[in-house]
Short mmCIF file of C-alpha atoms in Angstrom, two decimals:
data_model
loop_
_atom_site.label_atom_id
_atom_site.label_comp_id
_atom_site.label_asym_id
_atom_site.label_seq_id
_atom_site.Cartn_x
_atom_site.Cartn_y
_atom_site.Cartn_z
CA MET A 11 117.73 87.41 120.39
CA SER A 12 120.23 84.56 120.40
CA TYR A 13 122.75 84.06 123.11
CA ASN A 14 126.14 85.66 122.51
CA GLY A 15 128.12 84.69 125.53
CA GLY A 16 127.58 87.58 127.64
CA PRO A 17 125.94 88.00 131.15
CA MET A 18 122.90 85.67 131.37
CA THR A 19 119.81 86.67 132.82
CA GLU A 20 118.93 85.21 136.33
CA ALA A 21 115.96 82.94 134.76
CA MET A 22 118.39 81.55 132.13
CA TYR A 23 121.18 80.70 134.75
CA TYR A 24 118.85 78.93 137.00
CA VAL A 25 117.14 76.81 134.25
CA LEU A 26 120.49 75.80 132.73
CA LEU A 27 121.50 74.93 136.40
CA ALA A 28 118.34 72.92 137.12
CA LEU A 29 118.60 71.11 133.65
CA MET A 30 122.09 69.66 134.65
CA ARG A 31 119.53 66.87 135.46
CA PRO A 32 116.92 66.25 132.72
CA ASN A 33 113.64 67.65 133.83
CA HIS A 34 110.46 68.80 132.56
CA GLY A 35 108.60 72.01 132.67
CA TYR A 36 106.49 72.02 135.80
CA GLN A 37 109.02 70.29 138.01
CA LEU A 38 111.53 72.75 136.82
CA MET A 39 109.74 75.55 138.37
CA GLN A 40 109.58 73.91 141.83
CA LEU A 41 113.34 72.92 141.53
CA ILE A 42 114.34 76.36 140.83
CA THR A 43 112.58 77.56 143.82
CA GLU A 44 114.15 74.87 145.78
CA VAL A 45 117.44 75.59 144.38
CA SER A 46 117.40 79.31 145.12
CA ASN A 47 116.15 78.50 148.66
CA GLY A 48 112.83 80.06 147.91
CA ARG A 49 114.47 83.22 146.69
CA LEU A 50 113.48 82.59 142.97
CA LYS A 51 109.85 82.09 142.11
CA MET A 52 109.79 81.79 138.22
CA GLY A 53 106.56 82.47 136.34
CA PRO A 54 105.53 79.98 133.92
CA GLY A 55 105.89 82.70 131.01
CA THR A 56 109.18 83.48 131.83
CA LEU A 57 110.09 79.72 132.14
CA TYR A 58 108.50 78.90 128.77
CA GLY A 59 110.22 81.88 127.11
CA VAL A 60 113.70 80.75 128.41
CA LEU A 61 113.03 77.18 127.47
CA SER A 62 112.19 77.92 124.01
CA ARG A 63 114.76 80.58 123.37
CA MET A 64 117.79 78.07 124.90
CA GLN A 65 116.28 75.36 122.76
CA LYS A 66 116.81 77.60 119.72
CA ASP A 67 120.39 78.44 120.66
CA ASP A 68 121.11 74.88 121.19
CA LEU A 69 121.97 75.29 124.93
CA ILE A 70 119.36 72.68 125.74
CA VAL A 71 117.69 70.06 123.99
CA LEU A 72 114.24 68.13 124.09
CA SER A 73 115.27 64.55 125.35
CA LYS A 74 111.60 63.00 125.71
CA ASP A 75 108.19 64.14 124.32
CA ASP A 76 105.54 61.88 125.16
CA GLY A 77 103.10 64.55 123.86
CA ARG A 78 101.85 65.70 127.27
CA ARG A 79 105.11 66.22 128.79
CA LYS A 80 108.40 67.44 127.55
CA THR A 81 111.54 66.70 129.11
CA TYR A 82 114.67 68.80 128.45
CA GLU A 83 118.17 68.60 129.14
CA ILE A 84 121.51 70.69 128.89
CA THR A 85 123.77 70.38 125.90
CA SER A 86 127.42 70.33 126.12
CA GLU A 87 127.36 73.78 124.80
CA GLY A 88 124.82 74.85 127.44
CA GLU A 89 127.11 73.26 130.11
CA ARG A 90 129.90 75.32 128.81
CA ALA A 91 128.12 78.60 128.78
CA LEU A 92 126.72 77.74 132.28
CA ARG A 93 130.41 77.27 133.79
CA ILE A 94 131.67 80.31 131.84
CA GLU A 95 128.96 82.19 133.56
CA TYR A 96 129.63 80.53 136.90
CA GLU A 97 133.20 81.52 136.57
CA ARG A 98 132.31 85.07 135.67
CA LEU A 99 129.85 85.12 138.71
CA LYS A 100 132.65 83.79 141.02
CA SER A 101 134.98 86.63 139.78
CA LEU A 102 132.34 89.10 140.65
CA ILE A 103 132.26 87.63 144.21
CA ILE A 104 135.99 87.73 144.47
CA ASP A 105 136.08 91.31 143.28
CA SER A 106 133.53 92.18 145.93
CA ALA A 107 135.80 91.03 148.60
CA LEU A 108 136.18 94.75 149.07
CA LEU A 109 132.82 95.13 150.50
CA GLU A 110 133.42 92.32 152.90
CA GLU A 111 136.69 94.06 154.01
CA GLY A 112 134.60 97.37 154.47
CA GLU A 113 132.20 95.47 156.73
CA LYS A 114 134.96 94.07 158.76
CA HIS A 115 136.44 97.63 159.65
CA ASP A 116 133.05 99.01 160.73
CA MET B 82 71.17 81.94 127.50
CA THR B 83 74.14 84.04 128.23
CA LYS B 84 73.82 87.60 127.31
CA ILE B 85 76.61 88.83 125.01
CA VAL B 86 77.83 92.40 125.53
CA ARG B 87 80.12 94.18 123.03
CA LYS B 88 82.01 97.11 123.88
CA LEU B 89 84.38 99.19 121.81
CA ARG B 90 87.96 98.53 122.56
CA PRO B 91 89.43 101.57 124.53
CA THR B 92 92.80 101.63 123.02
CA ASP B 93 95.09 100.33 120.38
CA TYR B 94 95.66 96.88 120.21
CA TRP B 95 99.34 97.10 121.16
CA ARG B 96 98.79 98.52 124.66
CA ILE B 97 98.85 95.54 126.89
CA GLY B 98 98.69 96.93 130.18
CA GLU B 99 95.62 98.76 129.42
CA HIS B 100 93.85 95.99 128.08
CA GLU B 101 94.67 93.83 130.90
CA SER B 102 93.32 96.78 133.23
CA TRP B 103 90.14 97.05 131.11
CA PHE B 104 89.20 93.31 131.13
CA SER B 105 89.86 93.36 134.77
CA ASP B 106 87.67 96.40 135.45
CA MET B 107 84.94 94.80 133.19
CA SER B 108 84.96 91.50 135.04
CA ALA B 109 84.55 93.46 138.53
CA LYS B 110 81.18 94.75 136.67
CA GLY B 111 80.08 91.21 135.84
CA LEU B 112 81.23 91.45 132.36
CA HIS B 113 83.67 88.50 131.56
CA LEU B 114 85.71 88.42 128.49
CA HIS B 115 84.89 85.97 125.88
CA LYS B 116 86.16 87.11 122.40
CA VAL B 117 88.40 89.97 121.28
CA GLY B 118 87.50 91.39 117.75
CA ILE B 119 89.27 94.09 115.76
CA HIS B 120 87.28 96.99 117.25
CA PHE B 121 85.02 95.46 119.83
CA ALA B 122 85.33 92.99 122.56
CA HIS B 123 82.67 90.55 123.57
CA PHE B 124 81.92 89.93 127.05
CA LYS B 125 79.55 87.31 128.76
CA LYS B 126 77.23 89.00 131.44
CA GLY B 127 77.52 87.08 134.71
CA ASP B 128 78.12 87.84 138.25
CA PRO B 129 80.69 90.31 139.18
CA LYS B 130 84.09 88.85 140.09
CA ARG B 131 87.45 90.24 140.47
CA MET B 132 89.71 88.73 137.97
CA GLU B 133 93.35 89.28 137.05
CA TYR B 134 93.97 89.43 133.28
CA ARG B 135 97.51 89.07 131.61
CA ILE B 136 98.31 89.17 127.79
CA GLU B 137 100.94 87.01 126.32
CA VAL B 138 102.52 87.77 122.95
CA THR B 139 103.57 84.84 120.86
CA GLN B 140 105.65 84.22 117.81
CA THR B 141 103.07 82.42 115.88
CA LYS B 142 99.07 83.32 115.76
CA GLU B 143 98.38 80.01 117.60
CA MET B 144 99.78 79.54 120.95
CA PRO B 145 101.74 76.25 121.50
CA TYR B 146 99.79 73.72 123.49
CA GLU B 147 102.71 73.16 125.96
CA GLN B 148 102.83 76.90 126.80
CA SER B 149 98.99 77.31 127.43
CA SER B 150 98.75 74.14 129.49
CA MET B 151 101.87 75.49 131.63
CA TYR B 152 100.00 78.63 132.32
CA GLU B 153 97.01 76.59 133.39
CA VAL B 154 98.69 74.36 135.69
CA ASN B 155 99.67 77.65 137.22
CA GLY B 156 96.16 78.90 137.69
CA TRP B 157 95.70 81.10 134.44
CA ASP B 158 93.18 79.98 132.20
CA TYR B 159 93.16 80.82 128.51
CA VAL B 160 90.42 83.24 127.42
CA ALA B 161 90.72 84.57 124.05
CA SER B 162 93.21 85.61 121.44
CA TYR B 163 93.63 88.48 118.66
CA GLN B 164 96.62 88.22 116.20
CA TYR B 165 99.45 87.41 118.16
CA PHE B 166 98.18 88.54 121.74
CA HIS B 167 96.63 85.87 124.04
CA VAL B 168 94.57 86.72 126.73
CA PHE B 169 94.56 84.64 130.16
CA SER B 170 92.63 85.05 133.40
CA SER B 171 92.80 84.00 136.95
CA PRO B 172 90.60 85.00 139.95
CA GLU B 173 92.24 87.79 142.06
CA GLU B 174 91.83 85.78 145.32
CA ASN B 175 93.88 82.92 144.11
CA ASP B 176 96.72 85.23 143.79
CA ALA B 177 98.48 82.97 141.17
CA LEU B 178 102.23 83.35 140.21
CA GLU B 179 102.79 86.01 137.73
CA LEU B 180 103.35 84.52 134.30
CA HIS B 181 106.56 86.83 133.71
CA THR B 182 108.59 87.40 136.82
CA ASP B 183 111.57 88.85 134.75
CA PRO B 184 110.78 91.88 132.50
CA MET B 185 114.16 91.27 130.57
CA GLU B 186 113.10 87.90 129.51
CA GLN B 187 109.65 89.14 128.61
CA SER B 188 110.97 91.59 126.43
CA TYR B 189 112.19 88.81 124.09
CA THR B 190 108.60 87.54 123.50
CA LEU B 191 108.06 90.75 121.66
CA ASP B 192 111.11 90.11 119.32
CA GLN B 193 109.01 88.45 116.53
CA LEU B 194 106.20 90.89 116.65
CA ASN B 195 108.77 93.81 116.44
CA LYS B 196 110.25 92.28 113.49
CA GLN B 197 106.58 91.71 111.82
CA LEU B 198 105.63 95.31 112.49
CA ILE B 199 109.04 96.55 110.99
CA MET B 200 108.44 94.42 107.85
CA SER B 201 104.74 95.66 107.54
CA PHE B 202 105.93 99.23 108.29
CA ILE B 203 108.15 99.30 105.01
CA PRO B 204 105.46 98.89 102.33
CA THR B 205 103.08 101.09 104.27
CA ALA B 206 105.78 103.82 104.31
CA PHE B 207 106.26 103.33 100.69
CA VAL B 208 102.36 103.56 100.10
CA VAL B 209 102.04 106.69 102.34
CA LEU B 210 104.88 108.39 100.45
CA LEU B 211 103.12 107.60 97.20
CA ILE B 212 99.90 108.93 98.41
CA ILE B 213 101.53 112.19 99.63
CA GLY B 214 103.32 112.49 96.15
CA THR B 215 99.97 111.81 94.54
CA LEU B 216 98.07 114.28 96.65
CA ALA B 217 100.65 116.86 96.11
CA ALA B 218 100.76 116.38 92.36
CA MET B 219 96.87 116.45 92.17
CA TRP B 220 96.94 119.83 94.02
CA PHE B 221 99.91 121.39 92.69
CA LEU B 222 100.29 120.29 89.19
CA ASN B 223 96.49 120.56 88.65
CA ASP B 224 95.97 123.95 87.29
CA THR B 225 92.49 124.41 88.90
CA PRO B 226 92.50 122.42 92.10
CA VAL B 227 89.77 124.53 93.83
CA LEU B 228 87.70 123.67 90.94
CA GLY B 229 88.39 120.22 91.13
CA LEU B 230 87.45 120.14 94.80
CA VAL B 231 84.23 122.12 94.18
CA GLU B 232 83.03 120.16 91.32
CA GLY B 233 83.88 116.90 93.33
CA GLN B 234 86.60 115.31 91.24
CA LEU B 235 89.00 115.50 94.03
CA THR B 236 86.88 115.08 96.95
CA GLN B 237 86.90 111.02 96.87
CA GLN B 238 90.69 110.82 96.35
CA MET B 239 91.00 113.24 99.26
CA ALA B 240 88.86 111.22 101.69
CA PHE B 241 90.51 107.95 100.71
CA SER B 242 94.02 109.59 101.12
CA ILE B 243 93.07 110.69 104.61
CA ILE B 244 92.10 106.98 105.46
CA TYR B 245 95.53 105.67 103.92
CA LEU B 246 97.46 108.37 105.76
CA TYR B 247 95.70 107.28 109.00
CA LEU B 248 96.61 103.70 108.54
CA GLY B 249 100.07 104.72 107.73
CA TYR B 250 100.33 106.72 111.04
CA TYR B 251 98.70 103.92 112.82
CA SER B 252 100.96 101.08 111.68
CA THR B 253 104.08 103.63 112.66
CA ARG B 254 102.76 104.22 116.02
CA ALA B 255 102.28 100.35 116.63
CA MET B 256 105.83 99.76 115.64
CA LEU B 257 107.28 102.61 117.78
CA SER B 258 105.07 101.56 120.94
CA ILE B 259 106.07 98.03 120.76
CA GLN B 260 109.81 99.12 120.55
CA ALA B 261 109.27 101.48 123.39
CA LEU B 262 107.57 98.60 125.42
CA ARG B 263 110.51 96.20 124.54
CA ARG B 264 113.17 99.01 125.70
CA LYS B 265 111.17 99.43 129.11
CA LEU B 266 111.00 95.79 129.78
CA LYS B 267 114.70 95.30 129.01
CA GLU B 268 115.41 98.18 131.47
CA GLY B 269 113.53 95.80 134.06
CA LYS B 270 110.38 97.75 134.02
CA ALA B 271 107.41 95.42 134.38
CA ILE B 272 104.22 96.18 132.54
CA ASN B 273 101.47 97.97 134.63
CA HIS B 274 98.80 95.44 134.61
CA HIS B 275 96.33 98.19 135.98
CA ALA B 276 97.20 101.02 133.53
CA PRO B 277 94.53 103.46 133.37
CA TRP B 278 92.51 103.23 130.16
CA GLU B 279 89.64 105.64 130.49
CA LYS B 280 91.19 108.52 128.71
CA HIS B 281 92.10 106.43 125.93
CA LEU B 282 88.51 105.20 125.51
CA ARG B 283 87.42 108.80 124.86
CA ARG B 284 90.04 109.63 122.18
CA ASN B 285 89.56 106.14 120.72
CA LYS B 286 85.70 106.79 120.30
CA ALA B 287 86.21 110.28 118.92
CA PHE B 288 88.78 108.67 116.28
CA SER B 289 86.53 105.82 115.40
CA PHE B 290 83.75 108.15 114.76
CA VAL B 291 85.73 110.47 112.61
CA LEU B 292 87.17 107.64 110.68
CA THR B 293 83.83 106.03 109.97
CA ILE B 294 82.35 109.39 108.66
CA THR B 295 85.38 109.84 106.57
CA VAL B 296 84.93 106.23 105.02
CA LEU B 297 81.29 106.90 104.56
CA ILE B 298 82.03 110.02 102.89
CA GLY B 299 84.68 108.76 100.83
CA SER B 300 82.64 105.73 99.74
CA THR B 301 79.21 107.42 99.08
CA LEU B 302 80.02 110.68 97.65
CA PRO B 303 80.58 109.54 94.06
CA LEU B 304 77.52 107.72 94.21
CA ILE B 305 75.53 110.77 95.42
CA GLN B 306 77.36 112.93 92.78
CA ILE B 307 76.33 110.49 89.93
CA PHE B 308 72.84 110.04 91.52
CA LYS B 309 72.11 113.64 91.81
CA SER B 310 73.62 114.79 88.44
CA GLU B 311 70.98 115.52 85.62
CA THR B 312 71.06 117.12 82.10
CA LEU B 313 67.73 118.48 80.85
CA THR B 314 66.46 120.80 78.05
CA LEU B 315 66.31 124.50 79.07
CA PRO B 316 62.77 125.42 78.39
CA ALA B 317 62.20 128.49 76.04
CA ASP B 318 60.23 130.48 78.53
CA ASP B 319 61.19 131.12 82.15
CA SER B 320 63.14 128.09 83.97
CA ASN B 321 63.11 129.72 87.40
CA LEU B 322 66.79 128.86 87.45
CA PRO B 323 69.03 131.55 88.86
CA ILE B 324 70.87 132.08 85.65
CA VAL B 325 70.92 135.04 82.99
CA ARG B 326 68.68 133.92 79.93
CA LEU B 327 69.29 135.02 76.34
CA GLY B 328 66.05 136.70 76.47
CA ASP B 329 66.77 138.83 79.32
CA ILE B 330 69.83 140.29 77.49
CA GLU B 331 68.40 140.38 73.95
CA GLU B 332 65.01 141.61 74.86
CA ASN B 333 63.63 140.95 71.51
CA SER B 334 60.31 139.10 70.98
CA LEU B 335 61.65 137.51 67.78
CA LEU B 336 64.27 135.60 69.53
CA VAL B 337 63.90 131.87 69.13
CA GLN B 338 65.92 129.07 70.36
CA GLU B 339 67.99 127.12 67.89
CA GLU B 340 67.51 123.47 68.66
CA HIS B 341 69.61 120.35 68.33
CA TYR B 342 68.22 117.40 69.83
CA ILE B 343 69.91 114.26 70.82
CA GLU B 344 68.09 111.31 72.40
CA GLY B 345 65.38 113.72 73.83
CA ILE B 346 67.66 116.38 75.08
CA ASP B 347 68.23 119.76 73.26
CA TYR B 348 72.04 119.91 73.39
CA SER B 349 71.94 123.51 72.11
CA ASN B 350 69.68 124.58 75.00
CA PHE B 351 70.41 122.49 78.05
CA TYR B 352 71.16 122.85 81.83
CA THR B 353 73.06 120.19 84.08
CA PHE B 354 72.77 120.23 87.62
CA ASN B 355 75.40 118.79 89.72
CA TRP B 356 76.07 118.17 93.54
CA SER B 357 79.08 118.06 95.41
CA LEU B 358 80.14 118.41 99.22
CA PHE B 359 81.64 121.81 98.77
CA ALA B 360 79.07 122.89 95.97
CA PRO B 361 75.62 121.41 96.58
CA MET B 362 74.20 123.36 93.79
CA GLN B 363 75.86 123.74 90.64
CA TYR B 364 74.52 124.60 87.17
CA VAL B 365 76.16 124.38 83.81
CA THR B 366 73.83 125.98 81.17
CA TYR B 367 74.00 126.75 77.43
CA GLU B 368 71.55 128.54 75.38
CA ASN B 369 71.61 129.18 71.59
CA GLY B 370 69.15 131.64 69.96
CA VAL B 371 68.50 133.03 66.42
CA ILE B 372 66.73 136.52 65.50
CA GLU B 373 66.02 136.21 61.95
CA ASN B 374 65.39 139.88 60.91
CA GLN B 375 68.82 140.97 62.62
CA THR B 376 72.58 140.44 61.70
CA TRP B 377 75.79 140.54 63.53
CA LEU B 378 77.34 143.93 64.02
CA ASP B 379 80.02 143.01 61.15
CA LYS B 380 77.05 141.94 58.95
CA ARG B 381 78.27 138.64 58.33
CA GLY B 382 74.94 136.92 58.69
CA THR B 383 71.89 136.16 60.66
CA TYR B 384 72.40 137.02 64.35
CA SER B 385 72.71 133.95 66.41
CA PRO B 386 73.56 134.88 70.08
CA THR B 387 74.82 132.20 72.59
CA ILE B 388 75.23 132.22 76.39
CA TYR B 389 77.10 129.81 78.55
CA THR B 390 76.87 129.95 82.36
CA GLU B 391 78.73 127.95 85.27
CA LEU B 392 77.10 128.64 88.55
CA TYR B 393 78.26 127.41 91.94
CA HIS B 394 76.49 127.85 95.41
CA LEU B 395 79.25 126.89 97.76
CA THR B 396 79.26 125.38 101.23
CA LEU B 397 82.21 127.47 102.45
CA LYS B 398 82.37 131.16 101.46
CA PRO B 399 86.18 131.16 101.66
CA LEU B 400 86.27 128.97 98.62
CA ALA B 401 84.84 131.79 96.51
CA LYS B 402 87.90 133.83 96.11
CA PRO B 403 90.32 130.80 94.88
CA LEU B 404 87.25 129.65 92.65
CA ASN B 405 87.24 132.90 90.84
CA SER B 406 90.89 132.43 90.02
CA ASP B 407 90.49 128.77 88.90
CA LEU B 408 87.64 129.90 86.77
CA ILE B 409 89.84 132.48 85.15
CA LYS B 410 92.51 129.75 84.54
CA ARG B 411 89.84 127.44 83.15
CA HIS B 412 88.40 129.86 80.58
CA SER B 413 91.44 131.63 79.65
CA PHE B 414 93.98 130.25 77.48
CA GLY B 415 97.23 131.42 79.17
CA VAL B 416 97.74 134.46 77.04
CA ASP B 417 94.71 136.25 77.60
CA ARG B 418 94.57 135.76 81.21
CA GLU B 419 95.67 139.30 82.01
CA LEU B 420 92.66 140.51 79.86
CA PHE B 421 90.56 139.47 82.56
CA VAL B 422 90.11 142.88 84.58
CA GLU B 423 88.44 143.42 87.82
CA ILE B 424 85.89 146.31 88.30
CA LYS B 425 83.92 147.35 91.25
CA HIS B 426 80.23 146.62 91.56
CA PRO B 427 78.13 147.91 94.26
CA ASN B 428 76.11 144.55 94.50
CA LEU B 429 78.90 142.11 93.99
CA ASP B 430 81.71 141.10 96.28
CA LYS B 431 83.90 140.58 93.10
CA LEU B 432 83.51 141.04 89.36
CA ILE B 433 86.02 140.27 86.65
CA ILE B 434 85.18 141.00 83.03
CA HIS B 435 87.04 140.14 79.79
CA ASP B 436 85.36 142.12 77.00
CA ALA B 437 86.58 140.93 73.53
CA GLY B 438 84.09 142.45 71.19
CA GLU B 439 81.42 139.71 70.47
CA ILE B 440 82.63 137.67 73.01
CA LYS B 441 82.24 138.81 76.54
CA GLN B 442 83.04 136.87 79.75
CA LEU B 443 82.44 137.77 83.40
CA ILE B 444 83.00 136.09 86.61
CA ALA B 445 80.82 137.49 89.59
CA SER B 446 80.77 136.45 93.31
CA LYS B 447 78.60 137.46 96.12
CA GLY B 448 78.55 135.42 99.50
CA LYS B 449 78.64 131.83 98.52
CA ALA B 450 77.48 132.24 95.11
CA VAL B 451 80.01 132.05 92.05
CA MET B 452 78.86 132.77 88.53
CA TYR B 453 80.54 132.44 85.28
CA ILE B 454 79.14 133.68 82.08
CA ARG B 455 80.38 133.53 78.43
CA TYR B 456 78.27 135.52 75.91
CA SER B 457 78.48 135.91 72.44
CA GLY B 458 76.30 138.56 70.85
CA ASN B 459 75.95 142.19 69.95
CA VAL B 460 74.62 143.48 73.45
CA GLU B 461 76.98 145.66 75.61
CA VAL B 462 78.72 143.83 78.68
CA ASP B 463 77.09 146.21 81.13
CA VAL B 464 73.78 144.58 80.49
CA ILE B 465 75.09 141.24 81.19
CA ILE B 466 76.51 142.44 84.42
CA GLU B 467 73.59 144.18 85.60
CA ASN B 468 71.54 140.79 84.82
CA ALA B 469 74.12 138.71 86.55
CA ALA B 470 74.20 140.88 89.59
CA GLN B 471 70.39 140.49 89.84
CA LYS B 472 70.29 136.59 89.61
CA ILE B 473 73.46 136.11 91.84
CA ASN B 474 71.66 138.26 94.59
CA LEU B 475 68.62 135.94 94.51
CA LEU B 476 71.03 133.12 95.26
CA SER B 477 73.08 134.82 97.85
CA GLU B 478 70.04 136.07 99.73
CA GLU B 479 68.87 132.36 100.27
#
């Protein structure tokens, strides 16, 4: 299924985020765990699926392939999609202020 | 040398969780997966070890190197493949990171397989419809379907149709199951890697058995039928066949057979034996006689009676009744169908006669035996009935 601009899966979002700096598969897994403060451990199957799907959708591109190791980087289209998603997530947080207020009242 | 053990796969190829669970249970028994065939999986015998198995579906039959090496780095070793399914394993104690941590993302790995199953379903559905149509035509447009079944012309088509219908059913299930799995994953429900497979095994074994038997029957029946069929000259004296002979009816010592030999067989006095699944004993006989000093009742010339018989000993008694009607259809020419009348006879289940002067026809049945006689001659129909009843009783007592 190609990306249609709707909400991203968590896996997709974090891979795009991690690819703001070119990176290769194995390092990406570690980086995602780091970026998410250990909250997200992404399985290699999920990572491979996200990478190949986003490559097809031109959200990321293969920047270096020395046969053994493939390095990916985000495309301008990918970055735009990531920023749109970021804005969407931010509005989610803003809209959730209601919850914070609720907690204050308690 | 490592011993290879072959085991029937417990369930359909598309059931991922059940297969993973089965492989895992086998390795705990010391049987380590080595190869997966269409019906059987091959295991190498070794020390029992608790292993986790995962199956990955890919878009191409060959798994990309980058993908499998990524799995290997994370502790999952490649084991075997079948079609688009690839099996990886990892020792349970290593507690390797799951291949798929996001069911939604995993559902996308089934997209291509789903498309392919839909593409292959379309021609299969077409073929199945064609088969159902052909079967219906064979059964409903054929004037005498029970005769076709009993004489064996229809059994092979039926056996093969059952196999095709099963294949149609199978590919439909494959498509629907993969779609259901995709839906589940999209809803965030992960695959159960320890799904129970035992009850599937029993069903699968029974199914494989029935299918194998059907294939065997379908492919060997016509051969047996040809092999068992033979046509021989009907000897003038007693033949020990359970049929009514001209001699029994005419009771005239001057009766001689009128002969007409072709390649060693007298085609004026012959019998053919046939075998089929639904009637393992079938005879078609024809006898031609002459009595020189006697004429036909209308004095038109030398008396030359004939008798033609079709005899069926059925496997299933319920076939006798529809066979009676089919025999009427075969031997009447539409218009004179109503001239076949049923009369009661104490020693027969059913007796139908058609008395048209010189030509007398009768269909008699008792138990699993059904007999059709067409007699052309001067003797009264009652004599033929009594002779037929006597012979058919010999057969039904067997």
